[in-house]
């Protein structure tokens, strides 16, 4: 669905006009149209609640039905005395020599102007066109997105051209709400947070760790298959390490402050590439050694502002499926092809669909963000283009989105909540090997500098699991499911048999649970289903006497009697097939 930008932009002004009438002392900030709707930020004397939205919405309809024309107001003298945010914007626009314009709601017959706002335009013609809208929610938002500024109240809404489109969109929102990984994670006991453990630091619960470990086991096997050697490096680095690499200069705002320990200034690492470079530099290398591939399940720490934290998608501590490959210049293209095949293999096995592939390039005019070396950048960007073209991969170019040390290829995925996230990445780096004076001996016994390729296989476990939960609604494939089997005895008489069966399944590396509670069978079955258990095994006297298991698959009502050996064989096949 494609929303109408002009319609939503005008709806944001309609919202502001209603707010002014209901709350005369409110201070207005900004109100743009966004991809699927609009919002407006307000500074209220007394905070409003979401329960106030229907009242606001009702007044918006009343104003819209009057048929005010949305017009540019010439020579308008805006009263900035009680509108500090508008005043700040106005003064900024003056300094930037921008054209300052005002738009208002004007009655076509009486010429009455009921609301005027500082705005660049791009509106519908008449408020009668604003018919099918809904105010959705409120949220906190810092003025200009800066946590040092005051927290404002943001009201979100959406507006569509027809009632059918609005209804369809509200249904989509309901579906997204059900798919929200924060809700699923809570319902399925996968992860939690606790302020006493630090904001943005996830706590993985038992079932969450089972998912985490299943992914980790897969990644380690794939790393081995594609020639990576697993390493483990410290969670901290001396401040000078990041000064040499350049990370401190470019990413200081998202790095934790150093901890002074005796004569050291230790920083919780935000990335592991400098550590892997230290590992490389610990021994001498010949041209015959390449490519050298290090992999690590890296625990990283990044300071995200509290307002940006969002479930597992934005955290301050994360585990990354990280890899660094050191190659000779003549190996760049072949290694990129090798790594691209590895990444697409992983995404296919996890049933992750790629939305698009981006080639992130530098902005030659931005000499602060990007290292200044035209020949290095030109070669690196040409190499990446050549690889993508040789592989016949469609891609979009994004100027100014490269890392400070080199261009990158990102595999972008659209989540079930309609967000585009970078799932996997390959980054070409000529800079860090020079900064850390990395060397190898070529076939003429001359010292040469290798090239570094940064590989993010499936991103961080946190963001990846969030995407998996949202795409599957928590119904993970058997091999990833934390609750593969739940054993339920019909009565206490079968408890001993069920306990023995549970122990046998544990030995077979099956994620098995046993429910020995003194509860109704129907309640046990319902709760196991709510926890997305793949197979229920119900044991009564008949099952023990006939050496069978009563099996019920997730999402089905029928029960099937199966021999234990056959059931175990089925589970093994599901695990091997990644289904």
XYZ file of C-alpha atoms in Angstrom:
579
model
C 0.000 0.000 0.000
C 1.230 3.472 -0.901
C 0.043 6.364 1.220
C -0.635 9.847 -0.152
C 2.105 12.208 1.057
C 0.135 15.432 0.481
C -2.908 14.034 2.239
C -0.925 12.970 5.303
C 1.019 16.229 5.399
C -2.261 18.154 5.442
C -3.662 15.761 8.073
C -0.733 16.627 10.385
C -1.780 20.316 10.137
C -5.367 19.313 10.794
C -4.197 17.541 13.945
C -2.316 20.653 15.082
C -5.332 22.863 14.437
C -7.519 20.609 16.626
C -4.886 20.485 19.385
C -4.667 24.300 19.450
C -8.434 24.540 19.943
C -8.491 21.932 22.721
C -5.252 22.978 24.439
C -4.742 26.746 23.750
C -1.415 26.959 25.603
C 0.232 24.080 23.749
C 3.539 24.740 22.004
C 3.924 23.351 18.472
C 7.097 21.697 17.207
C 7.078 19.860 13.845
C 4.547 17.725 11.973
C 5.711 15.901 8.837
C 4.196 13.186 6.704
C 5.998 9.856 7.049
C 5.952 6.656 4.991
C 2.587 5.379 6.203
C 1.041 8.374 7.871
C 2.015 11.469 9.815
C 2.934 12.747 13.254
C 3.124 16.049 15.100
C 5.230 16.891 18.164
C 3.698 19.013 20.938
C 4.789 20.501 24.244
C 1.719 20.258 26.511
C 1.284 22.017 29.845
C -0.321 18.830 31.179
C 0.546 15.527 29.459
C -2.265 13.955 27.461
C -3.151 10.253 27.386
C -3.939 7.928 24.518
C -7.494 7.892 25.861
C -7.668 11.567 24.734
C -7.107 10.673 21.076
C -10.781 9.938 20.186
C -11.742 13.415 21.417
C -9.015 15.002 19.295
C -9.956 12.872 16.301
C -13.617 13.901 16.596
C -12.692 17.600 16.480
C -10.403 16.961 13.488
C -13.375 15.513 11.566
C -15.511 18.503 12.516
C -12.880 20.990 11.270
C -12.218 19.024 8.051
C -15.932 18.941 7.165
C -16.041 22.764 7.099
C -14.166 22.693 3.805
C -11.281 25.040 4.572
C -8.909 25.711 1.709
C -5.261 24.856 2.423
C -3.467 27.947 1.156
C -0.142 29.701 1.276
C -0.562 32.835 3.401
C 1.362 35.765 1.963
C 2.997 38.386 4.211
C 1.871 36.551 7.332
C 3.037 37.863 10.706
C 3.331 34.754 12.880
C 3.208 35.304 16.643
C 6.316 33.506 17.887
C 5.989 34.835 21.469
C 4.472 31.591 22.818
C 5.924 29.261 20.195
C 9.638 28.791 21.016
C 10.108 25.777 18.736
C 8.665 27.570 15.725
C 10.774 30.595 16.602
C 13.924 28.470 16.690
C 13.111 26.989 13.278
C 12.324 30.403 11.833
C 15.659 31.821 13.016
C 17.513 28.804 11.666
C 15.873 29.162 8.250
C 16.798 32.845 8.170
C 20.467 32.052 8.867
C 20.396 29.437 6.118
C 18.751 31.923 3.721
C 15.841 29.552 3.185
C 12.535 30.737 1.794
C 10.169 31.048 4.784
C 6.520 30.341 4.039
C 3.289 29.871 5.990
C 0.242 27.769 5.147
C -3.189 28.079 6.669
C -6.755 26.788 6.697
C -8.897 29.503 5.074
C -12.700 29.459 4.739
C -13.573 29.895 1.017
C -16.523 32.254 1.678
C -15.683 34.218 4.804
C -11.894 34.182 4.241
C -11.552 33.269 7.934
C -8.114 31.827 8.699
C -8.475 29.370 11.601
C -4.939 27.950 11.695
C -1.565 28.899 10.209
C 1.706 27.015 10.438
C 5.318 27.565 9.425
C 5.574 25.163 6.493
C 7.254 24.647 3.108
C 4.012 23.476 1.479
C 2.952 20.452 -0.604
C -0.661 20.059 0.529
C -4.063 18.999 -0.737
C -6.458 21.794 -1.748
C -9.310 21.466 0.732
C -9.774 19.937 4.178
C -12.858 18.059 2.921
C -10.411 15.674 1.233
C -9.183 14.623 4.696
C -11.901 12.085 5.505
C -10.425 8.700 6.259
C -7.915 8.987 9.074
C -7.109 7.562 12.475
C -4.962 8.770 15.370
C -2.887 5.766 16.362
C -0.715 6.400 19.395
C 1.386 8.773 21.452
C 5.087 8.574 22.190
C 7.875 10.617 23.702
C 10.256 12.402 21.328
C 13.146 14.706 22.124
C 13.112 18.057 20.344
C 15.363 17.658 17.289
C 16.058 14.083 18.367
C 18.595 15.238 20.963
C 18.339 13.725 24.455
C 19.744 16.969 25.869
C 16.555 18.737 24.767
C 13.072 18.585 26.249
C 10.930 15.495 25.785
C 7.850 16.328 23.690
C 4.645 14.381 23.060
C 4.428 12.900 19.588
C 1.007 11.954 18.224
C 1.007 9.468 15.345
C -1.786 9.165 12.816
C -2.527 7.832 9.352
C -4.747 9.137 6.548
C -5.929 7.375 3.362
C -7.915 8.236 0.290
C -10.686 5.681 0.925
C -12.288 3.933 3.901
C -11.276 0.603 2.379
C -7.592 1.597 2.372
C -7.814 2.831 5.960
C -9.472 -0.400 7.095
C -6.870 -2.489 5.275
C -4.046 -0.490 6.822
C -5.483 -0.788 10.343
C -5.693 -4.543 9.774
C -2.031 -4.536 8.751
C -1.170 -2.658 11.946
C -3.019 -5.257 13.992
C -1.078 -7.997 12.223
C 2.190 -6.182 12.911
C 1.239 -5.809 16.564
C 0.787 -9.570 16.799
C 4.151 -10.049 15.082
C 6.053 -7.581 17.264
C 9.053 -9.519 18.587
C 8.773 -7.721 21.942
C 5.304 -9.187 22.482
C 6.278 -12.618 21.158
C 9.474 -12.646 23.220
C 7.471 -11.932 26.373
C 4.703 -14.440 25.578
C 7.192 -17.228 24.799
C 9.647 -16.441 27.636
C 12.547 -15.830 25.235
C 14.139 -12.641 26.562
C 13.612 -9.852 29.041
C 15.228 -6.641 30.312
C 15.768 -5.310 33.801
C 16.915 -1.783 34.611
C 19.046 -3.073 37.474
C 21.016 -5.030 34.866
C 21.353 -1.915 32.704
C 19.054 -0.450 30.057
C 19.521 -2.052 26.671
C 21.290 -5.150 27.995
C 19.176 -8.190 27.032
C 18.655 -11.100 29.403
C 18.248 -14.349 27.477
C 15.854 -16.745 29.188
C 16.138 -20.521 28.931
C 14.154 -20.877 25.699
C 15.897 -17.848 24.226
C 19.276 -19.465 24.836
C 18.113 -22.609 23.046
C 17.333 -20.537 19.953
C 20.598 -18.600 20.361
C 22.636 -21.805 20.633
C 20.909 -23.474 17.674
C 21.860 -20.499 15.508
C 25.383 -20.493 16.922
C 25.885 -24.195 16.171
C 24.713 -23.605 12.604
C 27.031 -20.605 12.171
C 30.058 -22.483 13.517
C 29.473 -25.369 11.096
C 29.048 -22.983 8.170
C 32.186 -21.056 9.172
C 34.148 -24.293 9.170
C 32.715 -25.317 5.796
C 33.751 -21.993 4.237
C 37.260 -22.043 5.648
C 37.031 -19.845 8.747
C 39.046 -20.419 11.903
C 37.231 -19.616 15.139
C 39.023 -17.271 17.542
C 38.195 -15.492 20.789
C 39.466 -12.025 21.641
C 39.017 -9.715 24.679
C 35.832 -7.736 25.326
C 37.928 -4.629 25.958
C 40.531 -2.690 24.034
C 42.987 -0.042 25.134
C 41.903 3.433 24.058
C 44.920 3.746 21.761
C 43.760 0.704 19.771
C 40.665 2.616 18.640
C 42.639 5.806 18.119
C 44.885 3.996 15.638
C 41.958 2.336 13.882
C 40.021 5.597 13.651
C 36.921 4.201 15.342
C 37.257 6.575 18.278
C 37.307 9.600 15.988
C 34.307 8.459 13.954
C 32.132 6.593 16.475
C 33.014 8.092 19.876
C 29.393 9.112 20.512
C 28.279 5.468 20.300
C 31.187 4.032 22.326
C 31.219 3.580 26.085
C 33.539 5.848 28.020
C 36.944 4.384 28.938
C 37.482 2.716 32.302
C 40.761 3.793 33.920
C 42.621 0.792 35.334
C 46.106 1.599 36.651
C 47.896 2.923 33.539
C 45.310 1.747 31.016
C 42.163 3.279 29.566
C 39.986 0.328 28.628
C 36.964 0.632 26.348
C 34.230 -1.996 26.025
C 34.761 -2.967 22.418
C 32.255 -1.740 19.812
C 33.803 -3.963 17.110
C 36.459 -6.680 16.814
C 38.323 -5.786 13.624
C 41.221 -4.133 15.524
C 41.497 -7.232 17.750
C 41.657 -9.550 14.741
C 44.302 -7.308 13.212
C 46.351 -7.679 16.421
C 45.904 -11.437 16.058
C 47.160 -11.275 12.462
C 50.141 -9.135 13.467
C 51.152 -11.608 16.169
C 52.851 -13.850 13.558
C 54.700 -13.482 10.252
C 52.816 -14.241 7.042
C 53.707 -15.312 3.519
C 51.697 -14.752 0.336
C 51.011 -18.497 0.414
C 48.984 -18.159 3.654
C 46.100 -16.270 2.071
C 43.208 -15.992 2.382
C 43.294 -15.956 6.188
C 39.774 -16.129 7.646
C 39.004 -15.441 11.318
C 35.514 -15.814 12.759
C 34.223 -14.926 16.204
C 30.896 -14.822 17.972
C 31.751 -11.362 19.221
C 30.186 -9.713 22.241
C 30.098 -6.007 21.402
C 29.065 -2.918 23.377
C 27.632 0.228 21.839
C 26.134 3.197 23.601
C 22.666 3.809 22.198
C 20.619 6.667 23.618
C 17.871 5.398 25.891
C 15.169 6.788 23.607
C 16.520 4.737 20.690
C 16.454 1.399 22.529
C 13.849 -0.936 21.027
C 13.526 -4.541 22.147
C 16.251 -6.661 20.588
C 16.557 -4.427 17.516
C 18.405 -1.654 19.326
C 20.473 -2.757 22.320
C 23.688 -1.768 24.076
C 25.160 -5.246 24.244
C 25.026 -7.653 21.326
C 26.572 -10.812 19.880
C 27.739 -10.510 16.282
C 28.384 -13.322 13.791
C 31.600 -11.618 12.829
C 34.348 -12.543 10.404
C 37.470 -10.876 9.055
C 39.303 -12.083 5.995
C 42.795 -11.012 4.986
C 43.619 -11.390 1.305
C 46.150 -10.398 -1.319
C 44.867 -7.700 -3.713
C 44.589 -10.250 -6.530
C 42.215 -12.369 -4.381
C 39.592 -9.688 -3.653
C 37.074 -10.635 -6.332
C 37.183 -14.384 -5.781
C 36.947 -13.983 -2.017
C 33.950 -11.671 -2.310
C 32.224 -14.258 -4.471
C 33.079 -16.949 -1.904
C 31.707 -14.879 0.979
C 28.613 -13.832 -0.932
C 27.808 -17.485 -1.552
C 28.257 -18.150 2.168
C 25.870 -15.367 3.171
C 23.170 -16.337 0.672
C 23.452 -19.969 1.823
C 22.776 -18.883 5.414
C 19.845 -16.649 4.523
C 18.312 -19.410 2.406
C 18.641 -21.955 5.220
C 16.912 -19.548 7.604
C 14.277 -18.783 4.955
C 15.140 -15.073 5.011
C 14.140 -13.195 1.856
C 16.423 -10.397 0.621
C 14.557 -7.176 -0.155
C 17.422 -5.513 -1.999
C 21.195 -5.242 -2.102
C 22.881 -1.913 -1.551
C 26.317 -0.778 -2.636
C 27.314 1.869 -0.107
C 29.829 4.378 -1.435
C 31.599 7.397 0.007
C 30.602 10.989 -0.540
C 33.772 12.531 -2.074
C 32.747 15.937 -0.678
C 32.651 14.646 2.915
C 36.281 14.611 3.987
C 35.422 14.400 7.691
C 33.495 11.130 7.614
C 35.583 9.361 4.972
C 39.327 8.823 4.878
C 40.841 11.046 2.184
C 42.532 8.824 -0.391
C 40.940 9.058 -3.827
C 42.940 6.245 -5.404
C 42.088 3.865 -2.538
C 38.369 4.643 -2.749
C 38.247 4.480 -6.549
C 39.883 1.063 -6.585
C 37.785 -0.335 -3.750
C 34.494 0.880 -5.257
C 35.442 -0.412 -8.708
C 36.306 -3.827 -7.275
C 32.930 -4.113 -5.559
C 31.014 -3.000 -8.653
C 32.922 -5.525 -10.763
C 32.099 -8.367 -8.373
C 28.391 -7.517 -8.265
C 28.245 -7.195 -12.034
C 30.104 -10.469 -12.603
C 27.671 -12.220 -10.260
C 24.803 -10.528 -12.162
C 23.411 -9.142 -8.913
C 20.993 -6.235 -9.027
C 21.913 -3.528 -6.556
C 21.193 0.061 -5.569
C 23.948 2.592 -4.993
C 23.877 4.821 -1.908
C 26.295 7.745 -1.810
C 27.627 8.629 1.633
C 26.631 5.332 3.289
C 30.055 3.635 3.199
C 32.094 2.929 6.320
C 34.831 5.479 6.987
C 37.437 2.947 5.862
C 35.825 1.609 2.687
C 32.748 0.758 0.581
C 30.404 -2.072 1.455
C 27.767 -4.393 0.077
C 24.752 -4.758 2.379
C 21.984 -7.335 2.067
C 18.830 -5.563 3.184
C 15.772 -7.321 4.563
C 12.262 -5.974 5.119
C 10.929 -7.157 8.456
C 7.357 -8.201 9.123
C 6.895 -4.757 10.715
C 7.866 -3.074 7.417
C 11.308 -1.944 8.560
C 14.360 -2.246 6.320
C 17.331 -3.627 8.249
C 20.827 -4.657 7.216
C 21.002 -8.400 7.740
C 24.398 -9.203 6.232
C 27.358 -7.144 5.065
C 30.641 -7.365 3.179
C 33.008 -4.420 3.554
C 36.246 -3.764 1.716
C 39.006 -2.123 3.719
C 42.401 -0.877 2.471
C 42.769 1.647 5.288
C 43.090 -0.318 8.545
C 45.816 -2.638 7.205
C 47.911 0.466 6.492
C 47.156 2.095 9.841
C 48.223 -1.021 11.720
C 51.218 -1.633 9.433
C 50.073 -5.126 8.469
C 52.564 -6.984 6.287
C 53.207 -10.197 4.407
C 56.101 -11.363 2.244
C 55.345 -11.771 -1.485
C 56.949 -14.245 -3.892
C 59.824 -11.782 -4.458
C 60.548 -11.583 -0.712
C 59.149 -8.040 -0.651
C 56.962 -6.659 2.151
C 53.342 -6.064 1.052
C 50.129 -4.940 2.757
C 47.091 -7.245 2.714
C 43.492 -6.169 2.159
C 40.851 -6.652 4.861
C 37.296 -7.814 4.165
C 34.787 -7.399 7.000
C 32.051 -10.055 6.949
C 28.811 -9.842 8.899
C 27.112 -13.189 8.242
C 23.616 -12.685 9.684
C 24.241 -9.571 11.754
C 23.756 -9.693 15.496
C 21.920 -12.542 17.201
C 19.645 -9.974 18.828
C 18.430 -8.335 15.633
C 18.375 -11.632 13.735
C 16.227 -13.384 16.342
C 13.911 -10.366 16.456
C 13.413 -10.674 12.686
C 12.869 -14.447 12.927
C 10.236 -14.073 15.635
C 8.379 -11.430 13.658
C 8.479 -13.325 10.363
C 7.303 -16.576 11.931
C 5.030 -15.175 14.686
C 7.182 -17.255 17.013
C 6.368 -20.511 15.193
C 9.975 -21.426 14.446
C 11.010 -24.431 12.364
C 11.655 -27.595 14.361
C 15.455 -27.292 14.302
C 15.295 -23.798 15.857
C 12.384 -24.396 18.210
C 13.194 -24.197 21.930
C 10.199 -26.444 22.617
C 10.471 -29.323 20.197
C 8.672 -31.859 22.382
C 6.531 -31.646 25.506
C 5.669 -34.871 27.347
C 2.335 -34.982 29.200
C 1.272 -37.939 31.366
C -2.459 -38.650 31.467
C -2.259 -39.441 35.189
C 0.333 -39.681 37.938
C 0.690 -43.400 37.242
C 2.578 -42.581 34.034
C 4.980 -40.075 35.646
C 7.821 -42.576 36.013
C 7.547 -43.707 32.388
C 7.389 -40.088 31.206
C 10.437 -39.151 33.265
C 12.432 -41.990 31.700
C 11.269 -40.928 28.227
C 12.253 -37.339 29.007
C 15.773 -38.449 29.999
C 16.088 -40.491 26.806
C 15.103 -37.469 24.678
C 17.578 -35.297 26.576
C 20.352 -37.754 25.651
C 19.254 -37.474 22.003
C 19.738 -33.682 22.139
C 16.025 -32.939 21.767
C 14.624 -29.760 23.292
C 12.140 -31.555 25.499
C 9.917 -30.450 28.376
C 7.824 -32.532 30.750
C 4.640 -31.361 32.435
C 4.052 -33.296 35.682
C 1.780 -30.685 37.241
C -1.453 -31.741 38.877
C -3.582 -29.915 36.277
C -6.259 -30.843 33.755
C -4.922 -32.427 30.569
C -6.799 -29.866 28.459
C -5.043 -27.018 30.281
C -1.614 -28.612 29.818
C -2.256 -29.098 26.099
C -3.519 -25.533 25.643
C -0.529 -24.015 27.437
C 1.935 -26.137 25.451
C 0.252 -24.986 22.236
C 0.481 -21.341 23.308
C 4.222 -21.848 23.788
C 4.442 -23.087 20.164
C 5.508 -26.617 21.107
C 6.158 -28.554 17.900
C 5.034 -31.984 19.201
C 2.988 -33.019 22.213
C 3.621 -36.560 23.460
C 0.750 -37.813 25.623
C 1.278 -40.961 27.639
C -1.468 -43.011 29.240
C -1.892 -46.650 30.225
C -2.771 -47.610 26.636
C 0.413 -46.053 25.244
C 2.620 -47.861 27.780
C 0.865 -51.211 27.275
C 1.153 -51.008 23.461
C 4.619 -49.420 23.314
C 3.398 -46.370 21.354
C 3.391 -42.605 21.726
C 0.288 -40.448 21.256
C 1.582 -37.516 19.163
C -0.096 -34.224 18.358
C 1.597 -31.737 16.014
C 1.498 -27.997 16.636
C -1.598 -26.417 15.131
C -3.465 -29.715 14.729
C -6.299 -31.253 16.765
C -5.855 -34.869 15.744
C -3.663 -37.287 17.680
C -1.593 -39.943 15.941
C -0.197 -43.125 17.501
C 3.453 -43.689 16.537
C 6.176 -46.092 17.616
C 8.877 -44.345 19.624
C 11.633 -45.352 17.213
C 9.677 -43.979 14.241
C 9.012 -40.698 16.065
C 12.701 -40.262 16.900
C 13.575 -40.953 13.267
C 11.116 -38.247 12.177
C 12.661 -35.729 14.590
C 16.169 -36.490 13.330
C 15.073 -35.965 9.731
C 13.480 -32.616 10.603
C 16.657 -31.481 12.319
C 18.891 -32.473 9.404
C 16.629 -30.873 6.806
C 16.445 -27.580 8.746
C 12.643 -27.733 8.766
